[in-house]
Amino acid sequence: NAGVTQTPKFRILKIGQSMTLQCAQDMNHNYMYWYRQDPGMGLKLIYYSVGAGITDKGEVPNGYNVSRSTTEDFPLRLELAAPSQTSVYFCASSYVMITGQSGANVLTFGAGSRLTVL
Amino acid sequence: DAKTTQPPSMDCAEGRAANLPCNHSTISGNEYVYWYRQIHSQGPQYIIHGLKNNETNEMASLIITEDRKSSTLILPHATLRDTAVYYCIVGIRGSTLGRLYFGRGTQLTVWP
């Protein structure tokens, strides 16, 4: 059980290049997310998905695209890299905790992908 | 979605209780309070959540005020490994589970 796996861990891009950050989870979670974290800041939600074939925008979706063709995978695509996209990217997935308080949303995060755009 | 307010930093002596406050005055009745922490540059880690009752698990306790406008995360015996950024966030229960927004959190430093 690997949890949430992100690849690559590090990447340097030139302005205008494209790339895809990969995210895979093996916990059969329906919900998946992409966050970015700039130095000294909190996490900002880019896109999320509540199931295969369903995606929606978060706070900062511009410059990114996602797809969710399977439950396990949620890749994040950068089409035209810009220096403003230099950041650490975290993928997460979640399940619904069934306890006395149903409907809770507990996220498991990956280790992050550090992207530098020069 | 309700926003939260946390102090930017706190410190605590090792072995003492760390009490981290969070204000969420605009929280609605169908929103949970969640706490996560992020050690150095690792991915955030779930700690605990609650709706209106106090909660305790092996990591921490969560105290939510009766009016639900604020909460406190308690680490009963802080260790050096608890040094991290702690995030208090609120999220809607039910079908719209997708969005959880993180702020800047509280940097907790535990000193020997």
PDB file of N, CA, C and O in Angstrom, chain A residues 31 33 35 37 39-45 48 50 56-59 88 90 94 96-97 99-112 114, chain B residues 3 32 34 36 38 40-46 49-55 85 87 89 91-105:
ATOM      1  N   TYR A  31     -11.976  10.758  -4.214  1.00  0.00           N
ATOM      2  CA  TYR A  31     -11.664  12.170  -4.379  1.00  0.00           C
ATOM      3  C   TYR A  31     -10.169  12.389  -4.486  1.00  0.00           C
ATOM      4  O   TYR A  31      -9.384  11.801  -3.748  1.00  0.00           O
ATOM      5  N   TYR A  33      -7.027  15.623  -5.484  1.00  0.00           N
ATOM      6  CA  TYR A  33      -6.818  17.073  -5.466  1.00  0.00           C
ATOM      7  C   TYR A  33      -5.400  17.406  -5.919  1.00  0.00           C
ATOM      8  O   TYR A  33      -4.479  16.609  -5.730  1.00  0.00           O
ATOM      9  N   TYR A  35      -2.796  20.667  -5.161  1.00  0.00           N
ATOM     10  CA  TYR A  35      -2.507  21.921  -4.483  1.00  0.00           C
ATOM     11  C   TYR A  35      -1.120  22.386  -4.930  1.00  0.00           C
ATOM     12  O   TYR A  35      -0.265  21.588  -5.275  1.00  0.00           O
ATOM     13  N   GLN A  37       2.081  25.039  -3.415  1.00  0.00           N
ATOM     14  CA  GLN A  37       2.540  25.768  -2.235  1.00  0.00           C
ATOM     15  C   GLN A  37       3.764  26.581  -2.606  1.00  0.00           C
ATOM     16  O   GLN A  37       4.823  26.036  -2.926  1.00  0.00           O
ATOM     17  N   PRO A  39       6.779  29.381  -1.578  1.00  0.00           N
ATOM     18  CA  PRO A  39       7.619  29.486  -0.376  1.00  0.00           C
ATOM     19  C   PRO A  39       6.979  30.340   0.719  1.00  0.00           C
ATOM     20  O   PRO A  39       6.548  31.472   0.467  1.00  0.00           O
ATOM     21  N   GLY A  40       6.910  29.797   1.912  1.00  0.00           N
ATOM     22  CA  GLY A  40       6.382  30.528   3.063  1.00  0.00           C
ATOM     23  C   GLY A  40       4.878  30.724   3.065  1.00  0.00           C
ATOM     24  O   GLY A  40       4.352  31.445   3.927  1.00  0.00           O
ATOM     25  N   MET A  41       4.197  30.084   2.144  1.00  0.00           N
ATOM     26  CA  MET A  41       2.751  30.274   2.028  1.00  0.00           C
ATOM     27  C   MET A  41       2.019  28.979   2.334  1.00  0.00           C
ATOM     28  O   MET A  41       2.618  27.904   2.429  1.00  0.00           O
ATOM     29  N   GLY A  42       0.702  29.099   2.457  1.00  0.00           N
ATOM     30  CA  GLY A  42      -0.121  27.910   2.623  1.00  0.00           C
ATOM     31  C   GLY A  42      -0.380  27.246   1.291  1.00  0.00           C
ATOM     32  O   GLY A  42       0.163  27.628   0.256  1.00  0.00           O
ATOM     33  N   LEU A  43      -1.214  26.231   1.307  1.00  0.00           N
ATOM     34  CA  LEU A  43      -1.531  25.495   0.085  1.00  0.00           C
ATOM     35  C   LEU A  43      -2.713  26.132  -0.622  1.00  0.00           C
ATOM     36  O   LEU A  43      -3.680  26.539   0.025  1.00  0.00           O
ATOM     37  N   LYS A  44      -2.624  26.196  -1.928  1.00  0.00           N
ATOM     38  CA  LYS A  44      -3.744  26.706  -2.729  1.00  0.00           C
ATOM     39  C   LYS A  44      -4.259  25.588  -3.637  1.00  0.00           C
ATOM     40  O   LYS A  44      -3.478  24.926  -4.320  1.00  0.00           O
ATOM     41  N   LEU A  45      -5.568  25.431  -3.659  1.00  0.00           N
ATOM     42  CA  LEU A  45      -6.199  24.367  -4.426  1.00  0.00           C
ATOM     43  C   LEU A  45      -6.247  24.740  -5.900  1.00  0.00           C
ATOM     44  O   LEU A  45      -6.758  25.798  -6.266  1.00  0.00           O
ATOM     45  N   TYR A  48      -9.695  19.790  -8.422  1.00  0.00           N
ATOM     46  CA  TYR A  48     -10.040  18.610  -7.670  1.00  0.00           C
ATOM     47  C   TYR A  48     -11.005  17.750  -8.478  1.00  0.00           C
ATOM     48  O   TYR A  48     -11.568  18.198  -9.477  1.00  0.00           O
ATOM     49  N   VAL A  50     -14.058  14.570  -7.855  1.00  0.00           N
ATOM     50  CA  VAL A  50     -14.835  13.770  -6.913  1.00  0.00           C
ATOM     51  C   VAL A  50     -15.121  12.384  -7.468  1.00  0.00           C
ATOM     52  O   VAL A  50     -15.840  11.607  -6.838  1.00  0.00           O
ATOM     53  N   ASP A  56     -13.179  19.674 -11.279  1.00  0.00           N
ATOM     54  CA  ASP A  56     -13.665  21.038 -11.055  1.00  0.00           C
ATOM     55  C   ASP A  56     -12.515  21.929 -10.632  1.00  0.00           C
ATOM     56  O   ASP A  56     -11.498  21.445 -10.110  1.00  0.00           O
ATOM     57  N   LYS A  57     -12.681  23.232 -10.876  1.00  0.00           N
ATOM     58  CA  LYS A  57     -11.629  24.196 -10.570  1.00  0.00           C
ATOM     59  C   LYS A  57     -11.594  24.506  -9.086  1.00  0.00           C
ATOM     60  O   LYS A  57     -12.619  24.525  -8.411  1.00  0.00           O
ATOM     61  N   GLY A  58     -10.374  24.804  -8.615  1.00  0.00           N
ATOM     62  CA  GLY A  58     -10.190  25.288  -7.258  1.00  0.00           C
ATOM     63  C   GLY A  58      -9.944  26.784  -7.270  1.00  0.00           C
ATOM     64  O   GLY A  58     -10.540  27.522  -8.049  1.00  0.00           O
ATOM     65  N   GLU A  59      -9.017  27.241  -6.423  1.00  0.00           N
ATOM     66  CA  GLU A  59      -8.741  28.668  -6.298  1.00  0.00           C
ATOM     67  C   GLU A  59      -7.890  29.229  -7.424  1.00  0.00           C
ATOM     68  O   GLU A  59      -8.051  30.378  -7.839  1.00  0.00           O
ATOM     69  N   VAL A  88       5.942  24.149  -5.227  1.00  0.00           N
ATOM     70  CA  VAL A  88       5.866  22.734  -4.860  1.00  0.00           C
ATOM     71  C   VAL A  88       4.420  22.302  -5.031  1.00  0.00           C
ATOM     72  O   VAL A  88       3.503  22.964  -4.526  1.00  0.00           O
ATOM     73  N   PHE A  90       1.455  19.484  -4.558  1.00  0.00           N
ATOM     74  CA  PHE A  90       1.032  18.337  -3.760  1.00  0.00           C
ATOM     75  C   PHE A  90      -0.256  17.763  -4.330  1.00  0.00           C
ATOM     76  O   PHE A  90      -1.217  18.493  -4.580  1.00  0.00           O
ATOM     77  N   SER A  94      -8.775  11.425  -0.920  1.00  0.00           N
ATOM     78  CA  SER A  94      -9.534  11.321   0.317  1.00  0.00           C
ATOM     79  C   SER A  94     -10.648  10.295   0.217  1.00  0.00           C
ATOM     80  O   SER A  94     -11.076   9.901  -0.867  1.00  0.00           O
ATOM     81  N   VAL A  96     -14.405   9.117   2.531  1.00  0.00           N
ATOM     82  CA  VAL A  96     -15.407   9.630   3.455  1.00  0.00           C
ATOM     83  C   VAL A  96     -15.356   8.788   4.716  1.00  0.00           C
ATOM     84  O   VAL A  96     -15.537   7.576   4.672  1.00  0.00           O
ATOM     85  N   MET A  97     -15.062   9.404   5.834  1.00  0.00           N
ATOM     86  CA  MET A  97     -14.947   8.685   7.101  1.00  0.00           C
ATOM     87  C   MET A  97     -16.336   8.379   7.629  1.00  0.00           C
ATOM     88  O   MET A  97     -17.108   9.295   7.887  1.00  0.00           O
ATOM     89  N   THR A  99     -18.172   7.430  10.574  1.00  0.00           N
ATOM     90  CA  THR A  99     -18.180   7.242  12.022  1.00  0.00           C
ATOM     91  C   THR A  99     -19.506   7.787  12.498  1.00  0.00           C
ATOM     92  O   THR A  99     -20.467   7.825  11.748  1.00  0.00           O
ATOM     93  N   GLY A 100     -19.557   8.245  13.714  1.00  0.00           N
ATOM     94  CA  GLY A 100     -20.774   8.894  14.169  1.00  0.00           C
ATOM     95  C   GLY A 100     -20.996  10.212  13.452  1.00  0.00           C
ATOM     96  O   GLY A 100     -22.073  10.787  13.510  1.00  0.00           O
ATOM     97  N   GLN A 101     -19.953  10.733  12.794  1.00  0.00           N
ATOM     98  CA  GLN A 101     -20.083  11.984  12.061  1.00  0.00           C
ATOM     99  C   GLN A 101     -19.800  11.691  10.599  1.00  0.00           C
ATOM    100  O   GLN A 101     -18.680  11.759  10.138  1.00  0.00           O
ATOM    101  N   SER A 102     -20.811  11.351   9.838  1.00  0.00           N
ATOM    102  CA  SER A 102     -20.606  10.994   8.443  1.00  0.00           C
ATOM    103  C   SER A 102     -20.353  12.246   7.621  1.00  0.00           C
ATOM    104  O   SER A 102     -20.715  13.342   7.994  1.00  0.00           O
ATOM    105  N   GLY A 103     -19.721  12.044   6.470  1.00  0.00           N
ATOM    106  CA  GLY A 103     -19.471  13.136   5.555  1.00  0.00           C
ATOM    107  C   GLY A 103     -18.165  13.846   5.779  1.00  0.00           C
ATOM    108  O   GLY A 103     -17.912  14.856   5.143  1.00  0.00           O
ATOM    109  N   ALA A 104     -17.306  13.367   6.685  1.00  0.00           N
ATOM    110  CA  ALA A 104     -16.016  14.016   6.890  1.00  0.00           C
ATOM    111  C   ALA A 104     -15.089  13.690   5.722  1.00  0.00           C
ATOM    112  O   ALA A 104     -15.249  12.694   5.036  1.00  0.00           O
ATOM    113  N   ASN A 105     -14.125  14.536   5.507  1.00  0.00           N
ATOM    114  CA  ASN A 105     -13.243  14.471   4.336  1.00  0.00           C
ATOM    115  C   ASN A 105     -11.797  14.514   4.807  1.00  0.00           C
ATOM    116  O   ASN A 105     -11.279  15.579   5.109  1.00  0.00           O
ATOM    117  N   VAL A 106     -11.149  13.344   4.905  1.00  0.00           N
ATOM    118  CA  VAL A 106      -9.790  13.252   5.429  1.00  0.00           C
ATOM    119  C   VAL A 106      -8.829  12.998   4.276  1.00  0.00           C
ATOM    120  O   VAL A 106      -8.926  11.987   3.591  1.00  0.00           O
ATOM    121  N   LEU A 107      -7.903  13.920   4.062  1.00  0.00           N
ATOM    122  CA  LEU A 107      -6.993  13.852   2.925  1.00  0.00           C
ATOM    123  C   LEU A 107      -5.695  13.149   3.270  1.00  0.00           C
ATOM    124  O   LEU A 107      -5.150  13.329   4.362  1.00  0.00           O
ATOM    125  N   THR A 108      -5.190  12.358   2.309  1.00  0.00           N
ATOM    126  CA  THR A 108      -3.847  11.803   2.358  1.00  0.00           C
ATOM    127  C   THR A 108      -3.041  12.463   1.258  1.00  0.00           C
ATOM    128  O   THR A 108      -3.455  12.462   0.094  1.00  0.00           O
ATOM    129  N   PHE A 109      -1.903  13.023   1.627  1.00  0.00           N
ATOM    130  CA  PHE A 109      -1.083  13.766   0.682  1.00  0.00           C
ATOM    131  C   PHE A 109       0.097  12.950   0.182  1.00  0.00           C
ATOM    132  O   PHE A 109       0.618  12.081   0.886  1.00  0.00           O
ATOM    133  N   GLY A 110       0.526  13.275  -1.032  1.00  0.00           N
ATOM    134  CA  GLY A 110       1.777  12.765  -1.542  1.00  0.00           C
ATOM    135  C   GLY A 110       2.955  13.576  -1.013  1.00  0.00           C
ATOM    136  O   GLY A 110       2.770  14.553  -0.284  1.00  0.00           O
ATOM    137  N   ALA A 111       4.154  13.165  -1.399  1.00  0.00           N
ATOM    138  CA  ALA A 111       5.365  13.805  -0.881  1.00  0.00           C
ATOM    139  C   ALA A 111       5.699  15.110  -1.596  1.00  0.00           C
ATOM    140  O   ALA A 111       6.562  15.862  -1.135  1.00  0.00           O
ATOM    141  N   GLY A 112       5.036  15.388  -2.699  1.00  0.00           N
ATOM    142  CA  GLY A 112       5.254  16.654  -3.383  1.00  0.00           C
ATOM    143  C   GLY A 112       6.161  16.543  -4.588  1.00  0.00           C
ATOM    144  O   GLY A 112       7.001  15.648  -4.699  1.00  0.00           O
ATOM    145  N   ARG A 114       8.589  19.234  -6.773  1.00  0.00           N
ATOM    146  CA  ARG A 114       9.150  20.595  -6.785  1.00  0.00           C
ATOM    147  C   ARG A 114       9.463  20.979  -8.215  1.00  0.00           C
ATOM    148  O   ARG A 114      10.296  20.339  -8.870  1.00  0.00           O
TER     149      ARG A 114
ATOM    150  N   LYS B   3     -13.783  30.908   6.413  1.00  0.00           N
ATOM    151  CA  LYS B   3     -12.359  31.131   6.520  1.00  0.00           C
ATOM    152  C   LYS B   3     -11.927  30.949   7.957  1.00  0.00           C
ATOM    153  O   LYS B   3     -12.727  31.029   8.880  1.00  0.00           O
ATOM    154  N   TYR B  32     -17.281  20.938   8.976  1.00  0.00           N
ATOM    155  CA  TYR B  32     -16.370  20.360   9.938  1.00  0.00           C
ATOM    156  C   TYR B  32     -15.180  21.304  10.159  1.00  0.00           C
ATOM    157  O   TYR B  32     -14.822  22.086   9.277  1.00  0.00           O
ATOM    158  N   TYR B  34     -11.177  20.872  10.620  1.00  0.00           N
ATOM    159  CA  TYR B  34     -10.098  19.895  10.435  1.00  0.00           C
ATOM    160  C   TYR B  34      -8.771  20.529  10.857  1.00  0.00           C
ATOM    161  O   TYR B  34      -8.556  21.730  10.694  1.00  0.00           O
ATOM    162  N   TYR B  36      -4.605  19.828  10.223  1.00  0.00           N
ATOM    163  CA  TYR B  36      -3.518  19.128   9.555  1.00  0.00           C
ATOM    164  C   TYR B  36      -2.209  19.764   9.998  1.00  0.00           C
ATOM    165  O   TYR B  36      -2.194  20.892  10.490  1.00  0.00           O
ATOM    166  N   GLN B  38       2.141  20.156   8.749  1.00  0.00           N
ATOM    167  CA  GLN B  38       3.126  19.965   7.692  1.00  0.00           C
ATOM    168  C   GLN B  38       4.507  20.119   8.307  1.00  0.00           C
ATOM    169  O   GLN B  38       4.858  21.209   8.768  1.00  0.00           O
ATOM    170  N   HIS B  40       8.300  20.429   7.967  1.00  0.00           N
ATOM    171  CA  HIS B  40       9.270  20.923   6.971  1.00  0.00           C
ATOM    172  C   HIS B  40       8.589  20.993   5.607  1.00  0.00           C
ATOM    173  O   HIS B  40       7.585  21.666   5.466  1.00  0.00           O
ATOM    174  N   SER B  41       9.060  20.366   4.617  1.00  0.00           N
ATOM    175  CA  SER B  41       8.501  20.476   3.272  1.00  0.00           C
ATOM    176  C   SER B  41       7.752  19.216   2.855  1.00  0.00           C
ATOM    177  O   SER B  41       7.495  19.022   1.669  1.00  0.00           O
ATOM    178  N   GLN B  42       7.371  18.411   3.835  1.00  0.00           N
ATOM    179  CA  GLN B  42       6.637  17.184   3.515  1.00  0.00           C
ATOM    180  C   GLN B  42       5.185  17.513   3.178  1.00  0.00           C
ATOM    181  O   GLN B  42       4.715  18.637   3.402  1.00  0.00           O
ATOM    182  N   GLY B  43       4.450  16.544   2.676  1.00  0.00           N
ATOM    183  CA  GLY B  43       3.028  16.715   2.461  1.00  0.00           C
ATOM    184  C   GLY B  43       2.302  16.836   3.790  1.00  0.00           C
ATOM    185  O   GLY B  43       2.707  16.239   4.778  1.00  0.00           O
ATOM    186  N   PRO B  44       1.245  17.632   3.855  1.00  0.00           N
ATOM    187  CA  PRO B  44       0.488  17.765   5.101  1.00  0.00           C
ATOM    188  C   PRO B  44      -0.043  16.421   5.583  1.00  0.00           C
ATOM    189  O   PRO B  44      -0.312  15.518   4.784  1.00  0.00           O
ATOM    190  N   GLN B  45      -0.204  16.333   6.893  1.00  0.00           N
ATOM    191  CA  GLN B  45      -0.655  15.107   7.550  1.00  0.00           C
ATOM    192  C   GLN B  45      -1.916  15.415   8.342  1.00  0.00           C
ATOM    193  O   GLN B  45      -1.944  16.391   9.107  1.00  0.00           O
ATOM    194  N   TYR B  46      -2.935  14.605   8.183  1.00  0.00           N
ATOM    195  CA  TYR B  46      -4.175  14.759   8.933  1.00  0.00           C
ATOM    196  C   TYR B  46      -3.938  14.519  10.427  1.00  0.00           C
ATOM    197  O   TYR B  46      -3.194  13.588  10.803  1.00  0.00           O
ATOM    198  N   HIS B  49     -10.417  15.884  13.354  1.00  0.00           N
ATOM    199  CA  HIS B  49     -11.496  16.756  12.900  1.00  0.00           C
ATOM    200  C   HIS B  49     -12.659  16.660  13.880  1.00  0.00           C
ATOM    201  O   HIS B  49     -12.743  15.711  14.681  1.00  0.00           O
ATOM    202  N   GLY B  50     -13.577  17.636  13.801  1.00  0.00           N
ATOM    203  CA  GLY B  50     -14.758  17.617  14.647  1.00  0.00           C
ATOM    204  C   GLY B  50     -15.854  18.476  14.066  1.00  0.00           C
ATOM    205  O   GLY B  50     -15.609  19.351  13.232  1.00  0.00           O
ATOM    206  N   LEU B  51     -17.058  18.236  14.543  1.00  0.00           N
ATOM    207  CA  LEU B  51     -18.209  19.017  14.094  1.00  0.00           C
ATOM    208  C   LEU B  51     -18.671  19.965  15.195  1.00  0.00           C
ATOM    209  O   LEU B  51     -18.685  21.171  15.020  1.00  0.00           O
ATOM    210  N   LYS B  52     -19.056  19.422  16.337  1.00  0.00           N
ATOM    211  CA  LYS B  52     -19.420  20.288  17.458  1.00  0.00           C
ATOM    212  C   LYS B  52     -19.008  19.734  18.806  1.00  0.00           C
ATOM    213  O   LYS B  52     -18.880  20.475  19.767  1.00  0.00           O
ATOM    214  N   ASN B  53     -18.733  18.429  18.861  1.00  0.00           N
ATOM    215  CA  ASN B  53     -18.259  17.849  20.107  1.00  0.00           C
ATOM    216  C   ASN B  53     -16.742  17.860  20.161  1.00  0.00           C
ATOM    217  O   ASN B  53     -16.072  17.907  19.142  1.00  0.00           O
ATOM    218  N   ASN B  54     -16.204  17.819  21.363  1.00  0.00           N
ATOM    219  CA  ASN B  54     -14.763  17.683  21.521  1.00  0.00           C
ATOM    220  C   ASN B  54     -14.346  16.292  21.063  1.00  0.00           C
ATOM    221  O   ASN B  54     -15.085  15.322  21.206  1.00  0.00           O
ATOM    222  N   GLU B  55     -13.155  16.211  20.505  1.00  0.00           N
ATOM    223  CA  GLU B  55     -12.656  14.951  19.979  1.00  0.00           C
ATOM    224  C   GLU B  55     -11.241  14.706  20.472  1.00  0.00           C
ATOM    225  O   GLU B  55     -10.477  15.650  20.714  1.00  0.00           O
ATOM    226  N   VAL B  85       4.159  23.277  10.787  1.00  0.00           N
ATOM    227  CA  VAL B  85       3.097  24.244  10.534  1.00  0.00           C
ATOM    228  C   VAL B  85       1.766  23.508  10.694  1.00  0.00           C
ATOM    229  O   VAL B  85       1.567  22.445  10.106  1.00  0.00           O
ATOM    230  N   TYR B  87      -2.321  23.606  10.339  1.00  0.00           N
ATOM    231  CA  TYR B  87      -3.387  24.232   9.576  1.00  0.00           C
ATOM    232  C   TYR B  87      -4.749  23.872  10.172  1.00  0.00           C
ATOM    233  O   TYR B  87      -5.047  22.691  10.397  1.00  0.00           O
ATOM    234  N   ILE B  89      -8.631  24.187   9.143  1.00  0.00           N
ATOM    235  CA  ILE B  89      -9.466  24.480   7.978  1.00  0.00           C
ATOM    236  C   ILE B  89     -10.877  23.978   8.231  1.00  0.00           C
ATOM    237  O   ILE B  89     -11.108  23.130   9.095  1.00  0.00           O
ATOM    238  N   GLY B  91     -14.492  22.593   6.279  1.00  0.00           N
ATOM    239  CA  GLY B  91     -14.951  21.980   5.043  1.00  0.00           C
ATOM    240  C   GLY B  91     -16.383  21.507   5.180  1.00  0.00           C
ATOM    241  O   GLY B  91     -16.807  21.057   6.248  1.00  0.00           O
ATOM    242  N   ILE B  92     -17.099  21.630   4.083  1.00  0.00           N
ATOM    243  CA  ILE B  92     -18.515  21.292   4.071  1.00  0.00           C
ATOM    244  C   ILE B  92     -18.696  19.785   4.084  1.00  0.00           C
ATOM    245  O   ILE B  92     -18.060  19.064   3.325  1.00  0.00           O
ATOM    246  N   ARG B  93     -19.558  19.313   4.949  1.00  0.00           N
ATOM    247  CA  ARG B  93     -19.887  17.893   4.942  1.00  0.00           C
ATOM    248  C   ARG B  93     -20.913  17.628   3.862  1.00  0.00           C
ATOM    249  O   ARG B  93     -21.540  18.518   3.334  1.00  0.00           O
ATOM    250  N   GLY B  94     -21.074  16.368   3.531  1.00  0.00           N
ATOM    251  CA  GLY B  94     -22.101  16.003   2.565  1.00  0.00           C
ATOM    252  C   GLY B  94     -21.572  15.902   1.157  1.00  0.00           C
ATOM    253  O   GLY B  94     -20.417  15.603   0.935  1.00  0.00           O
ATOM    254  N   SER B  95     -22.405  16.158   0.179  1.00  0.00           N
ATOM    255  CA  SER B  95     -22.080  15.844  -1.207  1.00  0.00           C
ATOM    256  C   SER B  95     -20.979  16.734  -1.778  1.00  0.00           C
ATOM    257  O   SER B  95     -20.235  16.315  -2.644  1.00  0.00           O
ATOM    258  N   THR B  96     -20.858  17.957  -1.326  1.00  0.00           N
ATOM    259  CA  THR B  96     -19.827  18.833  -1.889  1.00  0.00           C
ATOM    260  C   THR B  96     -18.558  18.729  -1.061  1.00  0.00           C
ATOM    261  O   THR B  96     -18.120  19.695  -0.435  1.00  0.00           O
ATOM    262  N   LEU B  97     -17.953  17.578  -1.062  1.00  0.00           N
ATOM    263  CA  LEU B  97     -16.785  17.337  -0.223  1.00  0.00           C
ATOM    264  C   LEU B  97     -15.504  17.790  -0.878  1.00  0.00           C
ATOM    265  O   LEU B  97     -14.458  17.708  -0.269  1.00  0.00           O
ATOM    266  N   GLY B  98     -15.579  18.271  -2.118  1.00  0.00           N
ATOM    267  CA  GLY B  98     -14.362  18.451  -2.893  1.00  0.00           C
ATOM    268  C   GLY B  98     -13.400  19.497  -2.364  1.00  0.00           C
ATOM    269  O   GLY B  98     -12.204  19.344  -2.496  1.00  0.00           O
ATOM    270  N   ARG B  99     -13.916  20.562  -1.782  1.00  0.00           N
ATOM    271  CA  ARG B  99     -13.038  21.691  -1.552  1.00  0.00           C
ATOM    272  C   ARG B  99     -12.586  21.774  -0.093  1.00  0.00           C
ATOM    273  O   ARG B  99     -13.395  21.819   0.818  1.00  0.00           O
ATOM    274  N   LEU B 100     -11.285  21.807   0.088  1.00  0.00           N
ATOM    275  CA  LEU B 100     -10.709  22.153   1.387  1.00  0.00           C
ATOM    276  C   LEU B 100      -9.638  23.193   1.138  1.00  0.00           C
ATOM    277  O   LEU B 100      -8.681  22.940   0.412  1.00  0.00           O
ATOM    278  N   TYR B 101      -9.821  24.370   1.737  1.00  0.00           N
ATOM    279  CA  TYR B 101      -8.892  25.462   1.507  1.00  0.00           C
ATOM    280  C   TYR B 101      -7.988  25.646   2.729  1.00  0.00           C
ATOM    281  O   TYR B 101      -8.466  25.782   3.848  1.00  0.00           O
ATOM    282  N   PHE B 102      -6.690  25.661   2.451  1.00  0.00           N
ATOM    283  CA  PHE B 102      -5.683  25.834   3.498  1.00  0.00           C
ATOM    284  C   PHE B 102      -5.222  27.283   3.545  1.00  0.00           C
ATOM    285  O   PHE B 102      -4.979  27.890   2.520  1.00  0.00           O
ATOM    286  N   GLY B 103      -5.059  27.831   4.751  1.00  0.00           N
ATOM    287  CA  GLY B 103      -4.473  29.162   4.915  1.00  0.00           C
ATOM    288  C   GLY B 103      -2.978  29.034   5.131  1.00  0.00           C
ATOM    289  O   GLY B 103      -2.351  28.098   4.636  1.00  0.00           O
ATOM    290  N   ARG B 104      -2.391  29.964   5.873  1.00  0.00           N
ATOM    291  CA  ARG B 104      -0.944  29.938   6.106  1.00  0.00           C
ATOM    292  C   ARG B 104      -0.572  29.183   7.376  1.00  0.00           C
ATOM    293  O   ARG B 104       0.586  28.861   7.588  1.00  0.00           O
ATOM    294  N   GLY B 105      -1.553  28.912   8.232  1.00  0.00           N
ATOM    295  CA  GLY B 105      -1.300  28.073   9.385  1.00  0.00           C
ATOM    296  C   GLY B 105      -0.505  28.754  10.484  1.00  0.00           C
ATOM    297  O   GLY B 105      -0.184  29.951  10.423  1.00  0.00           O
TER     298      GLY B 105
END
